[in-house]
Amino acid sequence: MNEELKRLAQDFIILPFAAKIFEQDRKRFAKFKQGIVYQSMIDAVIERIQKDMSATKQKLYTKYHLDIKRIGNTTYRWNSRGNSGVIEYSSEDLKEMTNQAMKRYMNGTDFEVKDY
C-alpha cells in the first residue's frame, strides 16, 4: 500500500470511533448549564468527520477499489482487485490514533453556538 492508501485506510477505521466518542460527549454536555457551547462545537466536529468519512469511503472504493471489513476487535481485512491482506492494531494503537484524530478535528473547526 502506498502512503495515501494507508492514510485513507486508517481514517476509514478510526473516524467512526472518533465520531462515536464525540456523540457520547455531546450527550454528557447536555446536562451542563453552558453545555450549549460545547454541544455546538461537537456538532461541528461531528459534521466534519462525517463529511470526511464519506469522502474517504468514496475514494477508497472508486480510486483504489479497496474494501475494508472488520473481522475482530482490532483486526481488519482488506480486498482490492484480487489482492487481500489483514490490518491489525493493538487496542492501545487504536486509542492513540483515535485520540490524534479527535485532536486534529477539534483544531481548526469553526462553529457557531446554536439554539437547542
JSON list of C-alpha atoms in Angstrom, two decimals:
[
{"chain": "A", "resi": 1, "resn": "MET", "atom": "CA", "xyz": [0.00, 0.00, 0.00]},
{"chain": "A", "resi": 2, "resn": "ASN", "atom": "CA", "xyz": [1.22, 3.48, -0.78]},
{"chain": "A", "resi": 3, "resn": "GLU", "atom": "CA", "xyz": [1.16, 6.23, 1.88]},
{"chain": "A", "resi": 4, "resn": "GLU", "atom": "CA", "xyz": [-2.09, 7.84, 0.71]},
{"chain": "A", "resi": 5, "resn": "LEU", "atom": "CA", "xyz": [-3.84, 4.49, 0.72]},
{"chain": "A", "resi": 6, "resn": "LYS", "atom": "CA", "xyz": [-2.53, 3.67, 4.22]},
{"chain": "A", "resi": 7, "resn": "ARG", "atom": "CA", "xyz": [-3.78, 7.04, 5.49]},
{"chain": "A", "resi": 8, "resn": "LEU", "atom": "CA", "xyz": [-7.18, 6.51, 3.88]},
{"chain": "A", "resi": 9, "resn": "ALA", "atom": "CA", "xyz": [-7.46, 3.00, 5.33]},
{"chain": "A", "resi": 10, "resn": "GLN", "atom": "CA", "xyz": [-6.51, 4.27, 8.77]},
{"chain": "A", "resi": 11, "resn": "ASP", "atom": "CA", "xyz": [-9.06, 7.10, 8.54]},
{"chain": "A", "resi": 12, "resn": "PHE", "atom": "CA", "xyz": [-11.70, 4.61, 7.39]},
{"chain": "A", "resi": 13, "resn": "ILE", "atom": "CA", "xyz": [-11.06, 2.59, 10.54]},
{"chain": "A", "resi": 14, "resn": "ILE", "atom": "CA", "xyz": [-10.52, 5.43, 13.05]},
{"chain": "A", "resi": 15, "resn": "LEU", "atom": "CA", "xyz": [-13.04, 8.12, 12.11]},
{"chain": "A", "resi": 16, "resn": "PRO", "atom": "CA", "xyz": [-16.14, 6.12, 13.15]},
{"chain": "A", "resi": 17, "resn": "PHE", "atom": "CA", "xyz": [-14.57, 5.65, 16.60]},
{"chain": "A", "resi": 18, "resn": "ALA", "atom": "CA", "xyz": [-13.90, 9.38, 16.91]},
{"chain": "A", "resi": 19, "resn": "ALA", "atom": "CA", "xyz": [-17.44, 10.28, 15.80]},
{"chain": "A", "resi": 20, "resn": "LYS", "atom": "CA", "xyz": [-18.95, 7.88, 18.32]},
{"chain": "A", "resi": 21, "resn": "ILE", "atom": "CA", "xyz": [-16.90, 9.32, 21.18]},
{"chain": "A", "resi": 22, "resn": "PHE", "atom": "CA", "xyz": [-17.90, 12.87, 20.23]},
{"chain": "A", "resi": 23, "resn": "GLU", "atom": "CA", "xyz": [-21.56, 11.81, 20.12]},
{"chain": "A", "resi": 24, "resn": "GLN", "atom": "CA", "xyz": [-21.26, 10.34, 23.62]},
{"chain": "A", "resi": 25, "resn": "ASP", "atom": "CA", "xyz": [-19.55, 13.50, 24.85]},
{"chain": "A", "resi": 26, "resn": "ARG", "atom": "CA", "xyz": [-22.30, 15.63, 23.33]},
{"chain": "A", "resi": 27, "resn": "LYS", "atom": "CA", "xyz": [-24.89, 13.84, 25.45]},
{"chain": "A", "resi": 28, "resn": "ARG", "atom": "CA", "xyz": [-22.82, 14.42, 28.58]},
{"chain": "A", "resi": 29, "resn": "PHE", "atom": "CA", "xyz": [-22.50, 18.16, 27.88]},
{"chain": "A", "resi": 30, "resn": "ALA", "atom": "CA", "xyz": [-26.28, 18.46, 27.50]},
{"chain": "A", "resi": 31, "resn": "LYS", "atom": "CA", "xyz": [-26.54, 18.31, 31.32]},
{"chain": "A", "resi": 32, "resn": "PHE", "atom": "CA", "xyz": [-24.36, 21.39, 31.89]},
{"chain": "A", "resi": 33, "resn": "LYS", "atom": "CA", "xyz": [-25.69, 24.94, 32.15]},
{"chain": "A", "resi": 34, "resn": "GLN", "atom": "CA", "xyz": [-23.34, 26.20, 29.43]},
{"chain": "A", "resi": 35, "resn": "GLY", "atom": "CA", "xyz": [-23.33, 22.89, 27.60]},
{"chain": "A", "resi": 36, "resn": "ILE", "atom": "CA", "xyz": [-24.81, 24.52, 24.52]},
{"chain": "A", "resi": 37, "resn": "VAL", "atom": "CA", "xyz": [-21.39, 25.94, 23.61]},
{"chain": "A", "resi": 38, "resn": "TYR", "atom": "CA", "xyz": [-19.75, 22.51, 23.81]},
{"chain": "A", "resi": 39, "resn": "GLN", "atom": "CA", "xyz": [-22.62, 20.84, 22.02]},
{"chain": "A", "resi": 40, "resn": "SER", "atom": "CA", "xyz": [-22.33, 23.32, 19.16]},
{"chain": "A", "resi": 41, "resn": "MET", "atom": "CA", "xyz": [-18.60, 22.70, 18.87]},
{"chain": "A", "resi": 42, "resn": "ILE", "atom": "CA", "xyz": [-19.05, 18.94, 18.98]},
{"chain": "A", "resi": 43, "resn": "ASP", "atom": "CA", "xyz": [-21.81, 19.11, 16.35]},
{"chain": "A", "resi": 44, "resn": "ALA", "atom": "CA", "xyz": [-19.46, 20.99, 14.02]},
{"chain": "A", "resi": 45, "resn": "VAL", "atom": "CA", "xyz": [-16.69, 18.44, 14.62]},
{"chain": "A", "resi": 46, "resn": "ILE", "atom": "CA", "xyz": [-19.05, 15.51, 14.02]},
{"chain": "A", "resi": 47, "resn": "GLU", "atom": "CA", "xyz": [-20.24, 17.12, 10.80]},
{"chain": "A", "resi": 48, "resn": "ARG", "atom": "CA", "xyz": [-16.65, 17.49, 9.56]},
{"chain": "A", "resi": 49, "resn": "ILE", "atom": "CA", "xyz": [-15.86, 13.89, 10.49]},
{"chain": "A", "resi": 50, "resn": "GLN", "atom": "CA", "xyz": [-18.96, 12.60, 8.68]},
{"chain": "A", "resi": 51, "resn": "LYS", "atom": "CA", "xyz": [-18.06, 14.54, 5.53]},
{"chain": "A", "resi": 52, "resn": "ASP", "atom": "CA", "xyz": [-14.52, 13.18, 5.65]},
{"chain": "A", "resi": 53, "resn": "MET", "atom": "CA", "xyz": [-15.75, 9.62, 6.29]},
{"chain": "A", "resi": 54, "resn": "SER", "atom": "CA", "xyz": [-17.95, 9.86, 3.21]},
{"chain": "A", "resi": 55, "resn": "ALA", "atom": "CA", "xyz": [-15.12, 11.26, 1.07]},
{"chain": "A", "resi": 56, "resn": "THR", "atom": "CA", "xyz": [-12.73, 8.60, 2.40]},
{"chain": "A", "resi": 57, "resn": "LYS", "atom": "CA", "xyz": [-15.13, 5.76, 1.58]},
{"chain": "A", "resi": 58, "resn": "GLN", "atom": "CA", "xyz": [-15.75, 7.15, -1.88]},
{"chain": "A", "resi": 59, "resn": "LYS", "atom": "CA", "xyz": [-12.03, 7.49, -2.62]},
{"chain": "A", "resi": 60, "resn": "LEU", "atom": "CA", "xyz": [-11.24, 4.01, -1.29]},
{"chain": "A", "resi": 61, "resn": "TYR", "atom": "CA", "xyz": [-13.93, 2.42, -3.46]},
{"chain": "A", "resi": 62, "resn": "THR", "atom": "CA", "xyz": [-13.69, 4.47, -6.65]},
{"chain": "A", "resi": 63, "resn": "LYS", "atom": "CA", "xyz": [-9.97, 5.23, -6.92]},
{"chain": "A", "resi": 64, "resn": "TYR", "atom": "CA", "xyz": [-8.40, 2.21, -5.21]},
{"chain": "A", "resi": 65, "resn": "HIS", "atom": "CA", "xyz": [-11.25, -0.32, -5.35]},
{"chain": "A", "resi": 66, "resn": "LEU", "atom": "CA", "xyz": [-10.38, -1.20, -1.75]},
{"chain": "A", "resi": 67, "resn": "ASP", "atom": "CA", "xyz": [-12.90, -2.81, 0.58]},
{"chain": "A", "resi": 68, "resn": "ILE", "atom": "CA", "xyz": [-12.16, -2.99, 4.32]},
{"chain": "A", "resi": 69, "resn": "LYS", "atom": "CA", "xyz": [-14.14, -5.19, 6.72]},
{"chain": "A", "resi": 70, "resn": "ARG", "atom": "CA", "xyz": [-13.78, -5.55, 10.46]},
{"chain": "A", "resi": 71, "resn": "ILE", "atom": "CA", "xyz": [-13.09, -9.18, 11.38]},
{"chain": "A", "resi": 72, "resn": "GLY", "atom": "CA", "xyz": [-12.21, -8.77, 15.05]},
{"chain": "A", "resi": 73, "resn": "ASN", "atom": "CA", "xyz": [-11.95, -6.15, 17.76]},
{"chain": "A", "resi": 74, "resn": "THR", "atom": "CA", "xyz": [-8.67, -4.83, 16.40]},
{"chain": "A", "resi": 75, "resn": "THR", "atom": "CA", "xyz": [-8.35, -6.69, 13.10]},
{"chain": "A", "resi": 76, "resn": "TYR", "atom": "CA", "xyz": [-9.49, -5.69, 9.61]},
{"chain": "A", "resi": 77, "resn": "ARG", "atom": "CA", "xyz": [-9.36, -7.48, 6.26]},
{"chain": "A", "resi": 78, "resn": "TRP", "atom": "CA", "xyz": [-8.83, -5.55, 3.05]},
{"chain": "A", "resi": 79, "resn": "ASN", "atom": "CA", "xyz": [-9.53, -6.69, -0.52]},
{"chain": "A", "resi": 80, "resn": "SER", "atom": "CA", "xyz": [-8.54, -4.91, -3.70]},
{"chain": "A", "resi": 81, "resn": "ARG", "atom": "CA", "xyz": [-8.52, -6.26, -7.23]},
{"chain": "A", "resi": 82, "resn": "GLY", "atom": "CA", "xyz": [-7.63, -9.80, -6.28]},
{"chain": "A", "resi": 83, "resn": "ASN", "atom": "CA", "xyz": [-5.21, -8.80, -3.53]},
{"chain": "A", "resi": 84, "resn": "SER", "atom": "CA", "xyz": [-6.03, -9.04, 0.12]},
{"chain": "A", "resi": 85, "resn": "GLY", "atom": "CA", "xyz": [-4.45, -8.71, 3.49]},
{"chain": "A", "resi": 86, "resn": "VAL", "atom": "CA", "xyz": [-5.04, -8.12, 7.16]},
{"chain": "A", "resi": 87, "resn": "ILE", "atom": "CA", "xyz": [-4.50, -4.93, 9.12]},
{"chain": "A", "resi": 88, "resn": "GLU", "atom": "CA", "xyz": [-4.09, -5.48, 12.83]},
{"chain": "A", "resi": 89, "resn": "TYR", "atom": "CA", "xyz": [-3.70, -2.88, 15.54]},
{"chain": "A", "resi": 90, "resn": "SER", "atom": "CA", "xyz": [-3.31, -3.19, 19.28]},
{"chain": "A", "resi": 91, "resn": "SER", "atom": "CA", "xyz": [-6.10, -1.64, 21.34]},
{"chain": "A", "resi": 92, "resn": "GLU", "atom": "CA", "xyz": [-3.57, 0.94, 22.55]},
{"chain": "A", "resi": 93, "resn": "ASP", "atom": "CA", "xyz": [-2.73, 1.83, 18.93]},
{"chain": "A", "resi": 94, "resn": "LEU", "atom": "CA", "xyz": [-6.42, 2.32, 18.14]},
{"chain": "A", "resi": 95, "resn": "LYS", "atom": "CA", "xyz": [-6.90, 4.50, 21.21]},
{"chain": "A", "resi": 96, "resn": "GLU", "atom": "CA", "xyz": [-3.89, 6.65, 20.35]},
{"chain": "A", "resi": 97, "resn": "MET", "atom": "CA", "xyz": [-4.88, 7.01, 16.68]},
{"chain": "A", "resi": 98, "resn": "THR", "atom": "CA", "xyz": [-8.44, 7.92, 17.72]},
{"chain": "A", "resi": 99, "resn": "ASN", "atom": "CA", "xyz": [-7.07, 10.47, 20.18]},
{"chain": "A", "resi": 100, "resn": "GLN", "atom": "CA", "xyz": [-4.89, 12.03, 17.46]},
{"chain": "A", "resi": 101, "resn": "ALA", "atom": "CA", "xyz": [-7.82, 12.15, 15.03]},
{"chain": "A", "resi": 102, "resn": "MET", "atom": "CA", "xyz": [-10.01, 13.83, 17.63]},
{"chain": "A", "resi": 103, "resn": "LYS", "atom": "CA", "xyz": [-7.34, 16.46, 18.27]},
{"chain": "A", "resi": 104, "resn": "ARG", "atom": "CA", "xyz": [-6.94, 17.02, 14.54]},
{"chain": "A", "resi": 105, "resn": "TYR", "atom": "CA", "xyz": [-10.66, 17.64, 14.11]},
{"chain": "A", "resi": 106, "resn": "MET", "atom": "CA", "xyz": [-11.03, 19.85, 17.17]},
{"chain": "A", "resi": 107, "resn": "ASN", "atom": "CA", "xyz": [-8.23, 22.09, 15.93]},
{"chain": "A", "resi": 108, "resn": "GLY", "atom": "CA", "xyz": [-9.47, 24.13, 13.05]},
{"chain": "A", "resi": 109, "resn": "THR", "atom": "CA", "xyz": [-13.20, 23.52, 13.42]},
{"chain": "A", "resi": 110, "resn": "ASP", "atom": "CA", "xyz": [-15.13, 26.76, 13.27]},
{"chain": "A", "resi": 111, "resn": "PHE", "atom": "CA", "xyz": [-18.57, 26.76, 14.82]},
{"chain": "A", "resi": 112, "resn": "GLU", "atom": "CA", "xyz": [-21.41, 28.99, 15.87]},
{"chain": "A", "resi": 113, "resn": "VAL", "atom": "CA", "xyz": [-23.38, 28.48, 19.07]},
{"chain": "A", "resi": 114, "resn": "LYS", "atom": "CA", "xyz": [-26.77, 27.06, 18.15]},
{"chain": "A", "resi": 115, "resn": "ASP", "atom": "CA", "xyz": [-30.06, 27.38, 19.97]},
{"chain": "A", "resi": 116, "resn": "TYR", "atom": "CA", "xyz": [-31.27, 23.95, 21.01]}
]
